[in-house]
Amino acid sequence: MNGVWQRRVAREAARRALAEDLAGFGDLAGAVFTEEARAQVVARESGVLSGRLAFEEAAGLVDENIAVRFERRDGERFVSSDVLARLVGPASSILALERTGLNFVGRLSGVATMTARFVAETEGTRARIAATRKTTPGLRALEKMAVVHGGGVPHRFGLFDAAMIKDNHIRAAGGVAVAVAAVRAAAGHIHGLEVEVDDLDQLEDALAAGANVVLLDNMDLAHISAAVARVAGRAVVEVSGGVTLERVREIAATGVDVISAGALTTRSPWVDIALDLEA
Amino acid sequence: MNGVWQRRVAREAARRALAEDLAGFGDLAGAVFTEEARAQVVARESGVLSGRLAFEEAAGLVDENIAVRFERRDGERFVSSDVLARLVGPASSILALERTGLNFVGRLSGVATMTARFVAETEGTRARIAATRKTTPGLRALEKMAVVHGGGVPHRFGLFDAAMIKDNHIRAAGGVAVAVAAVRAAAGHIHGLEVEVDDLDQLEDALAAGANVVLLDNMDLAHISAAVARVAGRAVVEVSGGVTLERVREIAATGVDVISAGALTTRSPWVDIALDLEA
Amino acid sequence: MNGVWQRRVAREAARRALAEDLAGFGDLAGAVFTEEARAQVVARESGVLSGRLAFEEAAGLVDENIAVRFERRDGERFVSSDVLARLVGPASSILALERTGLNFVGRLSGVATMTARFVAETEGTRARIAATRKTTPGLRALEKMAVVHGGGVPHRFGLFDAAMIKDNHIRAAGGVAVAVAAVRAAAGHIHGLEVEVDDLDQLEDALAAGANVVLLDNMDLAHISAAVARVAGRAVVEVSGGVTLERVREIAATGVDVISAGALTTRSPWVDIALDLEA
Amino acid sequence: MNGVWQRRVAREAARRALAEDLAGFGDLAGAVFTEEARAQVVARESGVLSGRLAFEEAAGLVDENIAVRFERRDGERFVSSDVLARLVGPASSILALERTGLNFVGRLSGVATMTARFVAETEGTRARIAATRKTTPGLRALEKMAVVHGGGVPHRFGLFDAAMIKDNHIRAAGGVAVAVAAVRAAAGHIHGLEVEVDDLDQLEDALAAGANVVLLDNMDLAHISAAVARVAGRAVVEVSGGVTLERVREIAATGVDVISAGALTTRSPWVDIALDLEA
Amino acid sequence: MNGVWQRRVAREAARRALAEDLAGFGDLAGAVFTEEARAQVVARESGVLSGRLAFEEAAGLVDENIAVRFERRDGERFVSSDVLARLVGPASSILALERTGLNFVGRLSGVATMTARFVAETEGTRARIAATRKTTPGLRALEKMAVVHGGGVPHRFGLFDAAMIKDNHIRAAGGVAVAVAAVRAAAGHIHGLEVEVDDLDQLEDALAAGANVVLLDNMDLAHISAAVARVAGRAVVEVSGGVTLERVREIAATGVDVISAGALTTRSPWVDIALDLEA
Amino acid sequence: MNGVWQRRVAREAARRALAEDLAGFGDLAGAVFTEEARAQVVARESGVLSGRLAFEEAAGLVDENIAVRFERRDGERFVSSDVLARLVGPASSILALERTGLNFVGRLSGVATMTARFVAETEGTRARIAATRKTTPGLRALEKMAVVHGGGVPHRFGLFDAAMIKDNHIRAAGGVAVAVAAVRAAAGHIHGLEVEVDDLDQLEDALAAGANVVLLDNMDLAHISAAVARVAGRAVVEVSGGVTLERVREIAATGVDVISAGALTTRSPWVDIALDLEA
C-alpha cells in the first residue's frame, strides 16, 4: 500500500469510528469548552506505534483547526511516558477526538507490538511473520498495516486477491490436482494460488499442480523440515496453525519462508495510550 | 436495545465486514464448489457466546440460501467441542461466509467471556460490571452488546447520549460547580450527567451540582468506601481506572453501584471457534 | 452542539437539499449565465435568523467560488428590508443556490421566530421553552438548533439519548415504579430518565422511582402549581400538552422549569426572505 | 409519479427520518416492552390525508412484524376522532415508529389540507393550484405529492426538469428574446420552458420566443385579465406571487390556467394526528 | 450543464471507476515507486477530446499531489502523437491513475469523435445531431456531455425531465389525443412533451394535442419531407431510427430540426490514447 | 465469480443505472399506464447473450411485480428475431425498466459477441482469449463477466488482485530483477506476479526473478515463437498489444497460453436488442 491509499483507507475507518461517538447533539459535555488548548498523546507502557494515519484523519474530520504533530512514525518503538503526538486546537474539538483517536492507536499499536515480538523471536531466520484474515470486522486494512508496522508481511487481503485451497476444497474436489485445476480454470492465469497440505503426498500433488505457495497446516517440526527439503525452492513454503510466541522460533529454524499467526490480531492486548490536556 | 434494532446494527456491521473479504471477482477459490453442503460452527475452547446476530446477518447477505440454526443463544456458556451452529447451503456460499462469520463470534465471544469472568468475581455484591468507550473502531454497538451478553451493562454509547465531566472539563471550567452548570445549560435538562471526582471535596461539589452519577477515578479502597458512605444514595456511584480481574472483587465489596473496566474490550483474547464442512 | 459539529450536520442537510434541485443536466435555465454577479439575501418581514450554516454550506457545495458574507448571526433579530447576507460569485452558481439556500433560512427562521415569541411571553419566569420531537422528517438537528437560536432549549434529540416513560409504557408495565425499574435496568445507570405523570399520585411514584425529570401532561394550572410544590426541587419539572402562545405565560408563572411546545415547529410559518441579484 | 416510484421515494425519506430517532442504543425506553400490542392512528382535527406511504415504509423499516392497515387513502378527507390507521405488532416496535410516522402524516396532511382549501376556493374555474419549489429541505418529493393529494398539481420538481426564465435571467441576458434563445440552445429542444413576465410587452416577447408557459408575476387583476386575452391559447398562463386564500378566487376568475402558491408549503400548520396504544 | 455541475458529476464517476481498480491493498505493483515522475497523455490516433474533467477529477482523487495540465479542451480535435496532457507527481500515483484516467478519455473521446463525424455530414443544414438514452449504464451524464463536445445536443436526460409518448403509450391509451391528455394531466403543465408518430394522421393528432416536439420514427425521406411541410413550424421536428453516417445527410436535407442517433454511443469505438512515463 | 456474487454486483450496477433514468417525479410519460401488460425482449441481430442478471435485477428494483423469464442464458447464441426474454407486469413498470434493461443487454452482449469471434478464431489452439482493464468506467465487473460469457477468461480485476510489472516499473527500478524483487517484497508472497518483457533477455530475467506469468508485448510472430520455446513451461505466456481479429489466429498458433485483447471492450458495437409491448 502506498501512503496515499493508506490515508484514504484510514480516513474511511476514522469516519465510521467518529460516527459511533458523535450523533444527535454531538458531544454533550465537551462542546462548551471552545477555547484553544494543547494536549499530548502519551504512552503508558512500551510498544510499537501503529494507527497514526487514522488518528490524524480523525482529527481532520472532527475539526480542521486541530493541528497534530506526531513525534513517532508508525513502526517506531516507544516506552512508557514517551510523548507520541502533540495537539493544538479548540478544547471542544480535542475532547471530541480523544477517545476515537486513542482507540485507533491503542488497538493498532497492540497488533504492531505483538507482531514485533514474533518478528524478534525469528530474527536471523529466513522466515517472515504474516498476518491472517482473523481481523476485527471492519478493521482489516488497518490491522494488516499494523502487522507491517510490527515488521510482518500482510498476506492476502481477502478471498479476492489470491486463491487459497484448503482441506474443504480438496475434499469437495476429490483430490489436490482436481481442486487446483478447477480453481485455476475459474480464477484465471494470473492470480496467486496457495494449497494447504497435510502430508508429503499432498505436497507433491500441490507442486505438480503448479501451486505458487504451499501451506503446511499444523505439522510437527520433523514434517515441516522434510517438507522444506522436498519443495527445494519450487514454491514458497508457509506454516500455519497453533503458532505461538513459544513455538515460533523452532518453526522458523526449519527454513520455511513464511509463518502466519492469528495470534497477531486475536491475542494482542491494546497498548495503553492516553491523551492529556495541558493545564 | 430491542432485538429488531440489534439485528439492524448487526446487518450493517456484517455488510462492512463482508466487503473486506469479497471484492473484485469475489471468492477466487471457493466459487467453483457450488454443490450443497453441511457445516458446523464448533467451539475449540470454552466461553460465552456473542456475535450470533452478526453471523446470521452475514450469512443472509452472502446468500439467502444458507440456512443457519444456532444451538446456543448469545449469552449462553459453551465448552470446547460444543456445536454452536449448524449450516446448510451451497458450499461456495458457506466458504465465502466462513471467515467473516467466525471473526464476529470469535471476537465478540471473547468480550462476553471476559465480561463473564468479571461478573463472576463480583457475584453477591451490588456492583454491576460496565463497558467503556474503549471499543474497537467500528464495532462499538456489537462490543457493547457482547458485554451485556457476558452479564455486564452497556454504560453510555458515545459522547451524545449522556454527559460525562472529567478532569479536563473541570480544569477548563475552574471547578466542578462551574463545569456542571455550563454543561447542564448546553446539554439540556434531560440528559444524564456524570462527574468524575478525585477526592471527597470534589464529590460533595458534584452532588451539590446535581450529578446523576459520580465516577470515582483511580481511588484506593479506603477512599472508595468513604465516598460510598458520603453519597448515601444521593447519586449512582461508579468506579473506574485500573480495574483488573484481581482487584474487582474488593472494589465491589465497598458497595459501589457500577464498576467500569476497559479490560473487557482491550484485554480480551478471541475465543477459538471454527467452521467445519462435513465430509 | 459545538460549531464544528453543527457545520457538519448542516452540510449533510445542504447536500440532500441540493440533490432535490440539481439532478440530470443540473440547472437547465441558469447554467448559461456564467458571468460574475452580486446578490443580497433580503428579509421581506421581521424575524429571528436561523439557517445561516446550512445556507453557507449549500453555497460551498454548489460552487466554492461563491463568497457569502452574512450580516446577521443565527439568533439575531431582523426587520423587513434588512440585508441578511451578501454574495459574490458566478451568476449561474448563485442561481443554482438560490432556492435551496432560501428554503433553509425561510423555514428555520420561522422556527426561531416562533420560539422567540414563546420565550418573550415567559420572560421573568424560571421556565425555559423547549423543543419536542415533532420536527420535519430529515430536518431535526437544524430545527432543534433553530429553537436554540430563538432562545429555547433543545430537549432530547431522539429515542436514544434519554428515556422518556409515557402513559403507554406505564400501562404496559402495570405502574410507574415497575416501568421505571424496567427501563432503568435496560437503559443503564447513566441515561437521563423522564416520567410523564397525570396526577399527584403518579408524581410521587415517579419521584420515588428516581426520575430525573417529571413531565406534567395536559394538567390544569392548579394541578401544575400543586405538582411544583410537591416536587420541591427533587426533580426537574416539565409541562407539555396544548401549550399555546396565549397560555404559556400563565403556565410559566406556576414555577415549572421547562415548557415544551410542539407549536414551535408545527405551527410556525416561514419567514419571507428573498435573494436579489444586483443589476 | 406512479405508485412504485412514490413508494421508493417514501422509503428513503422514512429511512432518513428514522435515523434521527434511532441511533446509539436505539430506543432507551420502549425496548423493554416487547409484547404484542394494538394501536390506532387517530385524527385530532379534520383534514386531508397525506403521508400514508411514508408511514407504511417507516413501519416496515422499524420492524417487518408491524402490520399497518390504513382506513383512509392519501387524498381522502377525515374529521376529528376518525381512525386513520390500525397497527398490530410488538409494542416496542410501535413505540419506535410512533413519532417518526406521525411526523410524516402530520406535516404532509397539513400541506394537503391547505392545498384543498385553495382548490375549494377555485372550484368552477379552469385554474389549477400548483406547488412551488418552496419545500422543506429534504422533503420535496413528499410535499409535492401532498399537494397532489390536496387536489393541486406538482409543477416542476427542480432546476433540472424544466427551464424557468425569471427577471434575473432576463436582466443578465439583456432581454426576453435573447434569454430564451440562450437557454433554449443550452437546454435542448425537448425541455419545457417558462418565462416570467412583468408586463404585456415582455409577454409578447416571450410568446414570440416560443415559451411553452408564461408566468405573470405579481400582476394586478386587470393586467392578468389583459394578459390572458393577449395569450389567447398560444401558451399556458400561470400566475404567481402573493397568492393567498383571500385572493385566489378572483385570480382564478380571470381565466388563467395555473396558480402557484408558496403558502401551500410555507403557511400550512400540521394536522394534529396521534397514535394511541390500546389498553 | 455549467462547469461546476459537470465537475461534480465527473468526480462521482471518477470515484466509482477508481474503486474498480483500487481495493484491498491498493496497487500491488506500483506502490513501491514513490519518486517524482513526469508523464504525457498521448493520442495514438486522431479524434475529438472528451473526458478531461473525469481524468482531472480521478487524478485529484488518487493523489492531490498530481499536477495535471491539459493541452486540449474537451471538444477540440487532435491527431495521432499529439500530447493531450502533461502530468507531474509521484510515479506510484500516476501509475494508479493511468488506466482509470485513460478509460475515461478513450471511451468519451470515442463518442465525441463519432458525433463530430455525424455533425460534419450535416453541415450547412438546420439539423442538430442529438444523443439518445442508449448510453453505457452508469455513464450517461458523461456520454451526453461527450455528444455536446462532438458538436451535438444532449436531448432529455432520462424519463424524468421530459415526456416522450411512443407507440406503446399510444396503443395503451387508444390514440394520440388520449395519450397526450393523460400524460399532460399527470406530468403537469411545464414539462416538455414529445410525441412519436408513424404517419401524417398521427402527426396532425400530435400537433392538435399540443406536442412540443414530434418524432418521426423510421420514416422514409419522402414522408419526412411531407411531415416537415405539414408541421410548418408549429413544433420541433425530430427524426430517429436507423440513422447512419451514410444516411444522415439526406435526412438532414429534408429540413428537420433534430436527428437523434443511437450510433453515437453504441457504434463508437474508443479512441486510442496512452500514457507514457518519461524516462 | 459464483452466481450469488455476480447477482450482487449486477444489482448495484442496475441501481446506479436506474438512477440515471428515474429522478425527480420518476417517469413523466409512462406512469399513467398502470394496467397489466406483456412484453418481449427481442434480438434484432445475432449475437451471444450477456447482461441477463443486470436486466433481472433492474426489473426487481423497478417493481417486484414484474415477472421476467429469460429464454436464453448468458453465453448462449441467438439470431435475429429470437425472443430472449418475456415479461409480465404493470405497463408503467415495464416502460420504466425498458431502456435501462436494454442498455445492459445491448452493451454486454456486444462484448460477449466480439469475444466469441476471437475465441472462434483461436479454436483448436491452447490459447485463451483474455479481457484487459480497458473497460467502461463503472462497468468493469459486468464487462469482465461478458468476456467469460463469450468464451474468454477474465484476467486480473484491477491493480489489487495481481501485480503486473510493465516497462515503466522496470525503467524506474533499473532492471527486471530489481523491479520484481521490490514488488514482491511489498506485495507479499501470495499474489500473482506478471512481468512484461520486450525481448528474450528480459524474458530470462523475468523467469529467473520468479515471474508467474510473462507478458510478450507487441512482439512479432518469430519472437513470440522463440519466447514460447524459451519459457518451456516455466511460466504462463501471455501476448498482448495490437491483437485484432485478423491477427489473432496466427498468434495463437505459436503456442502461447493467453492472448489479451482490448478490442473485446473497446471495439465492440452493441447488439441491437429491443423490447416490444404486446398489443
mmCIF file of N, CA and C in Angstrom, chain E residues 16 20-21 23 26-29 32-33 35 45 99 103-104 133-140 157-160 162 164 168-169 171-172 183 186 191 266-267 269-270 277 279, chain F residues 16 20-21 23 26-29 32-33 35 45 99 103-104 133-140 157-160 162 164 168-169 171-172 183 186 191 265-267 269-270 277 279:
data_model
loop_
_atom_site.group_PDB
_atom_site.id
_atom_site.type_symbol
_atom_site.label_atom_id
_atom_site.label_comp_id
_atom_site.label_asym_id
_atom_site.label_seq_id
_atom_site.Cartn_x
_atom_site.Cartn_y
_atom_site.Cartn_z
ATOM 1 N N ARG E 16 -16.199 6.183 -8.611
ATOM 2 C CA ARG E 16 -16.663 4.816 -8.832
ATOM 3 C C ARG E 16 -15.683 4.022 -9.683
ATOM 4 N N GLU E 20 -12.940 0.488 -8.873
ATOM 5 C CA GLU E 20 -12.802 -0.770 -9.613
ATOM 6 C C GLU E 20 -11.342 -1.202 -9.718
ATOM 7 N N ASP E 21 -10.439 -0.250 -9.644
ATOM 8 C CA ASP E 21 -9.027 -0.573 -9.827
ATOM 9 C C ASP E 21 -8.272 -0.662 -8.502
ATOM 10 N N ALA E 23 -8.702 -1.622 -4.597
ATOM 11 C CA ALA E 23 -9.394 -2.190 -3.447
ATOM 12 C C ALA E 23 -8.342 -2.942 -2.655
ATOM 13 N N GLY E 26 -4.741 -1.903 -2.516
ATOM 14 C CA GLY E 26 -4.458 -0.853 -3.490
ATOM 15 C C GLY E 26 -3.650 -1.403 -4.652
ATOM 16 N N ASP E 27 -2.695 -0.641 -5.147
ATOM 17 C CA ASP E 27 -1.895 -1.055 -6.299
ATOM 18 C C ASP E 27 -0.737 -1.929 -5.835
ATOM 19 N N LEU E 28 -0.798 -3.222 -6.144
ATOM 20 C CA LEU E 28 0.232 -4.146 -5.671
ATOM 21 C C LEU E 28 1.587 -3.887 -6.315
ATOM 22 N N ALA E 29 1.572 -3.428 -7.562
ATOM 23 C CA ALA E 29 2.845 -3.298 -8.274
ATOM 24 C C ALA E 29 3.432 -1.899 -8.181
ATOM 25 N N VAL E 32 5.434 0.818 -4.824
ATOM 26 C CA VAL E 32 6.807 0.973 -4.335
ATOM 27 C C VAL E 32 7.584 2.077 -5.056
ATOM 28 N N PHE E 33 7.030 2.573 -6.159
ATOM 29 C CA PHE E 33 7.782 3.555 -6.952
ATOM 30 C C PHE E 33 7.321 4.963 -6.604
ATOM 31 N N GLU E 35 8.970 7.814 -6.205
ATOM 32 C CA GLU E 35 9.703 9.015 -6.635
ATOM 33 C C GLU E 35 8.854 9.865 -7.600
ATOM 34 N N GLU E 45 -4.171 8.034 -32.211
ATOM 35 C CA GLU E 45 -4.932 8.245 -33.439
ATOM 36 C C GLU E 45 -5.674 9.576 -33.303
ATOM 37 N N ARG E 99 -4.808 3.780 -15.839
ATOM 38 C CA ARG E 99 -5.847 3.046 -16.579
ATOM 39 C C ARG E 99 -7.217 3.699 -16.412
ATOM 40 N N ASN E 103 -9.282 5.235 -19.489
ATOM 41 C CA ASN E 103 -10.586 4.663 -19.859
ATOM 42 C C ASN E 103 -11.623 5.763 -20.076
ATOM 43 N N PHE E 104 -11.554 6.808 -19.269
ATOM 44 C CA PHE E 104 -12.490 7.915 -19.480
ATOM 45 C C PHE E 104 -12.229 8.615 -20.810
ATOM 46 N N ARG E 133 -30.959 7.932 -25.191
ATOM 47 C CA ARG E 133 -30.718 7.351 -23.866
ATOM 48 C C ARG E 133 -30.028 5.996 -23.962
ATOM 49 N N LYS E 134 -29.543 5.645 -25.146
ATOM 50 C CA LYS E 134 -28.746 4.420 -25.297
ATOM 51 C C LYS E 134 -27.319 4.706 -24.856
ATOM 52 N N THR E 135 -27.137 4.816 -23.569
ATOM 53 C CA THR E 135 -25.823 5.155 -23.036
ATOM 54 C C THR E 135 -25.335 4.023 -22.145
ATOM 55 N N THR E 136 -24.033 3.922 -21.988
ATOM 56 C CA THR E 136 -23.495 2.869 -21.142
ATOM 57 C C THR E 136 -24.006 3.053 -19.716
ATOM 58 N N PRO E 137 -24.571 1.986 -19.126
ATOM 59 C CA PRO E 137 -25.118 2.124 -17.778
ATOM 60 C C PRO E 137 -24.106 2.714 -16.800
ATOM 61 N N GLY E 138 -24.497 3.784 -16.142
ATOM 62 C CA GLY E 138 -23.624 4.440 -15.172
ATOM 63 C C GLY E 138 -22.850 5.613 -15.732
ATOM 64 N N LEU E 139 -22.885 5.788 -17.036
ATOM 65 C CA LEU E 139 -22.035 6.802 -17.664
ATOM 66 C C LEU E 139 -22.855 7.813 -18.476
ATOM 67 N N ARG E 140 -24.144 7.895 -18.215
ATOM 68 C CA ARG E 140 -24.992 8.716 -19.079
ATOM 69 C C ARG E 140 -24.584 10.187 -19.117
ATOM 70 N N PHE E 157 -32.459 13.930 -20.460
ATOM 71 C CA PHE E 157 -31.511 13.131 -19.692
ATOM 72 C C PHE E 157 -32.081 11.749 -19.413
ATOM 73 N N GLY E 158 -33.309 11.738 -18.933
ATOM 74 C CA GLY E 158 -33.926 10.469 -18.571
ATOM 75 C C GLY E 158 -35.423 10.556 -18.711
ATOM 76 N N LEU E 159 -36.104 9.682 -18.016
ATOM 77 C CA LEU E 159 -37.572 9.643 -18.094
ATOM 78 C C LEU E 159 -38.220 10.796 -17.346
ATOM 79 N N PHE E 160 -37.453 11.541 -16.590
ATOM 80 C CA PHE E 160 -37.999 12.483 -15.615
ATOM 81 C C PHE E 160 -37.966 13.936 -16.048
ATOM 82 N N ALA E 162 -38.499 15.173 -19.312
ATOM 83 C CA ALA E 162 -39.376 15.489 -20.438
ATOM 84 C C ALA E 162 -40.173 14.219 -20.702
ATOM 85 N N MET E 164 -41.829 11.629 -23.271
ATOM 86 C CA MET E 164 -41.900 11.189 -24.656
ATOM 87 C C MET E 164 -42.954 10.089 -24.774
ATOM 88 N N ASN E 168 -46.027 2.501 -27.837
ATOM 89 C CA ASN E 168 -46.613 1.715 -26.758
ATOM 90 C C ASN E 168 -47.612 2.526 -25.955
ATOM 91 N N HIS E 169 -47.260 3.778 -25.681
ATOM 92 C CA HIS E 169 -48.169 4.622 -24.906
ATOM 93 C C HIS E 169 -49.453 4.882 -25.704
ATOM 94 N N ARG E 171 -50.784 3.120 -28.087
ATOM 95 C CA ARG E 171 -51.599 1.910 -28.169
ATOM 96 C C ARG E 171 -52.338 1.680 -26.848
ATOM 97 N N ALA E 172 -51.622 1.842 -25.763
ATOM 98 C CA ALA E 172 -52.241 1.628 -24.452
ATOM 99 C C ALA E 172 -53.388 2.607 -24.215
ATOM 100 N N VAL E 183 -51.009 11.972 -20.270
ATOM 101 C CA VAL E 183 -49.647 12.273 -19.823
ATOM 102 C C VAL E 183 -49.558 13.732 -19.369
ATOM 103 N N ALA E 186 -50.946 14.210 -15.907
ATOM 104 C CA ALA E 186 -50.135 13.660 -14.830
ATOM 105 C C ALA E 186 -48.805 14.386 -14.692
ATOM 106 N N HIS E 191 -43.674 20.570 -18.203
ATOM 107 C CA HIS E 191 -42.678 19.668 -18.789
ATOM 108 C C HIS E 191 -42.837 19.554 -20.299
ATOM 109 N N THR E 266 -23.473 3.731 -29.356
ATOM 110 C CA THR E 266 -23.477 2.259 -29.447
ATOM 111 C C THR E 266 -22.558 1.712 -30.537
ATOM 112 N N ARG E 267 -22.110 2.573 -31.426
ATOM 113 C CA ARG E 267 -21.245 2.107 -32.530
ATOM 114 C C ARG E 267 -19.932 2.889 -32.571
ATOM 115 N N PRO E 269 -16.188 3.225 -31.570
ATOM 116 C CA PRO E 269 -15.001 2.628 -30.948
ATOM 117 C C PRO E 269 -14.249 3.670 -30.119
ATOM 118 N N TRP E 270 -13.512 3.179 -29.115
ATOM 119 C CA TRP E 270 -12.680 4.078 -28.309
ATOM 120 C C TRP E 270 -11.611 4.707 -29.201
ATOM 121 N N LEU E 277 5.149 7.376 -19.247
ATOM 122 C CA LEU E 277 6.048 7.976 -18.255
ATOM 123 C C LEU E 277 7.349 8.363 -18.939
ATOM 124 N N ALA E 279 11.267 8.903 -19.346
ATOM 125 C CA ALA E 279 12.416 8.154 -18.828
ATOM 126 C C ALA E 279 13.149 8.998 -17.782
ATOM 127 N N ARG F 16 -27.535 1.869 -9.955
ATOM 128 C CA ARG F 16 -26.930 3.112 -10.449
ATOM 129 C C ARG F 16 -27.499 3.507 -11.797
ATOM 130 N N GLU F 20 -30.119 6.929 -13.247
ATOM 131 C CA GLU F 20 -29.911 7.850 -14.364
ATOM 132 C C GLU F 20 -31.210 8.127 -15.105
ATOM 133 N N ASP F 21 -32.139 7.205 -15.036
ATOM 134 C CA ASP F 21 -33.368 7.351 -15.811
ATOM 135 C C ASP F 21 -34.534 7.831 -14.944
ATOM 136 N N ALA F 23 -35.462 10.078 -11.695
ATOM 137 C CA ALA F 23 -35.174 11.047 -10.635
ATOM 138 C C ALA F 23 -36.395 11.948 -10.568
ATOM 139 N N GLY F 26 -39.883 10.791 -11.372
ATOM 140 C CA GLY F 26 -39.864 9.462 -11.970
ATOM 141 C C GLY F 26 -40.176 9.543 -13.454
ATOM 142 N N ASP F 27 -40.935 8.607 -13.960
ATOM 143 C CA ASP F 27 -41.240 8.556 -15.387
ATOM 144 C C ASP F 27 -42.442 9.466 -15.688
ATOM 145 N N LEU F 28 -42.182 10.571 -16.373
ATOM 146 C CA LEU F 28 -43.250 11.542 -16.636
ATOM 147 C C LEU F 28 -44.309 10.994 -17.587
ATOM 148 N N ALA F 29 -43.888 10.149 -18.521
ATOM 149 C CA ALA F 29 -44.835 9.709 -19.547
ATOM 150 C C ALA F 29 -45.506 8.376 -19.210
ATOM 151 N N VAL F 32 -48.720 6.843 -16.072
ATOM 152 C CA VAL F 32 -50.187 6.771 -16.081
ATOM 153 C C VAL F 32 -50.724 5.443 -16.599
ATOM 154 N N PHE F 33 -49.849 4.626 -17.208
ATOM 155 C CA PHE F 33 -50.333 3.388 -17.833
ATOM 156 C C PHE F 33 -50.118 2.213 -16.888
ATOM 157 N N GLU F 35 -51.971 -0.441 -16.164
ATOM 158 C CA GLU F 35 -52.590 -1.750 -16.387
ATOM 159 C C GLU F 35 -51.507 -2.819 -16.643
ATOM 160 N N GLU F 45 -30.569 -8.613 -34.181
ATOM 161 C CA GLU F 45 -29.436 -9.170 -34.923
ATOM 162 C C GLU F 45 -28.883 -10.327 -34.090
ATOM 163 N N ARG F 99 -35.466 0.984 -21.091
ATOM 164 C CA ARG F 99 -34.187 1.489 -21.613
ATOM 165 C C ARG F 99 -33.013 1.009 -20.779
ATOM 166 N N ASN F 103 -30.093 -1.334 -22.210
ATOM 167 C CA ASN F 103 -28.713 -0.844 -22.271
ATOM 168 C C ASN F 103 -27.742 -1.889 -21.729
ATOM 169 N N PHE F 104 -28.136 -2.602 -20.694
ATOM 170 C CA PHE F 104 -27.265 -3.653 -20.171
ATOM 171 C C PHE F 104 -27.085 -4.781 -21.187
ATOM 172 N N ARG F 133 -7.999 -4.418 -18.687
ATOM 173 C CA ARG F 133 -8.663 -3.453 -17.799
ATOM 174 C C ARG F 133 -9.199 -2.248 -18.573
ATOM 175 N N LYS F 134 -9.205 -2.355 -19.905
ATOM 176 C CA LYS F 134 -9.822 -1.305 -20.727
ATOM 177 C C LYS F 134 -11.330 -1.514 -20.752
ATOM 178 N N THR F 135 -11.959 -1.192 -19.641
ATOM 179 C CA THR F 135 -13.392 -1.416 -19.522
ATOM 180 C C THR F 135 -14.085 -0.071 -19.292
ATOM 181 N N THR F 136 -15.349 -0.020 -19.656
ATOM 182 C CA THR F 136 -16.082 1.220 -19.460
ATOM 183 C C THR F 136 -16.113 1.565 -17.971
ATOM 184 N N PRO F 137 -15.738 2.795 -17.618
ATOM 185 C CA PRO F 137 -15.705 3.156 -16.196
ATOM 186 C C PRO F 137 -17.031 2.860 -15.513
ATOM 187 N N GLY F 138 -16.976 2.096 -14.441
ATOM 188 C CA GLY F 138 -18.166 1.748 -13.677
ATOM 189 C C GLY F 138 -18.777 0.413 -14.050
ATOM 190 N N LEU F 139 -18.281 -0.191 -15.124
ATOM 191 C CA LEU F 139 -18.913 -1.408 -15.630
ATOM 192 C C LEU F 139 -17.936 -2.586 -15.710
ATOM 193 N N ARG F 140 -16.826 -2.486 -14.990
ATOM 194 C CA ARG F 140 -15.783 -3.498 -15.172
ATOM 195 C C ARG F 140 -16.249 -4.911 -14.859
ATOM 196 N N PHE F 157 -8.652 -8.372 -12.017
ATOM 197 C CA PHE F 157 -9.751 -7.421 -11.944
ATOM 198 C C PHE F 157 -9.236 -5.992 -11.956
ATOM 199 N N GLY F 158 -8.247 -5.742 -11.109
ATOM 200 C CA GLY F 158 -7.718 -4.387 -11.005
ATOM 201 C C GLY F 158 -6.275 -4.422 -10.556
ATOM 202 N N LEU F 159 -5.832 -3.330 -9.997
ATOM 203 C CA LEU F 159 -4.440 -3.234 -9.573
ATOM 204 C C LEU F 159 -4.172 -4.026 -8.292
ATOM 205 N N PHE F 160 -5.216 -4.519 -7.672
ATOM 206 C CA PHE F 160 -5.104 -5.023 -6.310
ATOM 207 C C PHE F 160 -5.087 -6.544 -6.200
ATOM 208 N N ALA F 162 -3.484 -8.775 -8.447
ATOM 209 C CA ALA F 162 -2.293 -9.388 -9.025
ATOM 210 C C ALA F 162 -1.384 -8.227 -9.391
ATOM 211 N N MET F 164 1.229 -6.552 -11.928
ATOM 212 C CA MET F 164 1.801 -6.601 -13.261
ATOM 213 C C MET F 164 2.886 -5.531 -13.366
ATOM 214 N N ASN F 168 7.327 0.757 -17.523
ATOM 215 C CA ASN F 168 7.554 1.884 -16.635
ATOM 216 C C ASN F 168 8.141 1.458 -15.304
ATOM 217 N N HIS F 169 7.642 0.364 -14.766
ATOM 218 C CA HIS F 169 8.166 -0.119 -13.487
ATOM 219 C C HIS F 169 9.624 -0.540 -13.644
ATOM 220 N N ARG F 171 11.830 0.396 -15.848
ATOM 221 C CA ARG F 171 12.697 1.560 -16.040
ATOM 222 C C ARG F 171 12.934 2.263 -14.705
ATOM 223 N N ALA F 172 11.876 2.428 -13.933
ATOM 224 C CA ALA F 172 12.006 3.102 -12.647
ATOM 225 C C ALA F 172 12.937 2.344 -11.710
ATOM 226 N N VAL F 183 8.716 -5.280 -5.978
ATOM 227 C CA VAL F 183 7.274 -5.507 -5.969
ATOM 228 C C VAL F 183 6.929 -6.729 -5.116
ATOM 229 N N ALA F 186 6.985 -5.903 -1.445
ATOM 230 C CA ALA F 186 5.876 -5.069 -0.981
ATOM 231 C C ALA F 186 4.540 -5.799 -1.083
ATOM 232 N N HIS F 191 0.593 -13.130 -3.855
ATOM 233 C CA HIS F 191 -0.073 -12.540 -5.016
ATOM 234 C C HIS F 191 0.612 -12.933 -6.322
ATOM 235 N N THR F 265 -13.523 -5.000 -25.552
ATOM 236 C CA THR F 265 -14.361 -3.990 -24.894
ATOM 237 C C THR F 265 -14.299 -2.621 -25.564
ATOM 238 N N THR F 266 -13.275 -2.368 -26.364
ATOM 239 C CA THR F 266 -13.143 -1.021 -26.932
ATOM 240 C C THR F 266 -13.589 -0.932 -28.392
ATOM 241 N N ARG F 267 -13.767 -2.071 -29.037
ATOM 242 C CA ARG F 267 -14.155 -2.068 -30.466
ATOM 243 C C ARG F 267 -15.415 -2.883 -30.697
ATOM 244 N N PRO F 269 -19.280 -3.122 -31.017
ATOM 245 C CA PRO F 269 -20.561 -2.416 -31.094
ATOM 246 C C PRO F 269 -21.619 -3.154 -30.280
ATOM 247 N N TRP F 270 -22.628 -2.413 -29.816
ATOM 248 C CA TRP F 270 -23.744 -3.027 -29.108
ATOM 249 C C TRP F 270 -24.478 -3.985 -30.046
ATOM 250 N N LEU F 277 -43.805 -4.189 -26.346
ATOM 251 C CA LEU F 277 -45.029 -4.471 -25.588
ATOM 252 C C LEU F 277 -46.027 -5.140 -26.512
ATOM 253 N N ALA F 279 -49.584 -6.039 -28.057
ATOM 254 C CA ALA F 279 -50.800 -5.246 -28.259
ATOM 255 C C ALA F 279 -51.905 -5.746 -27.321
#
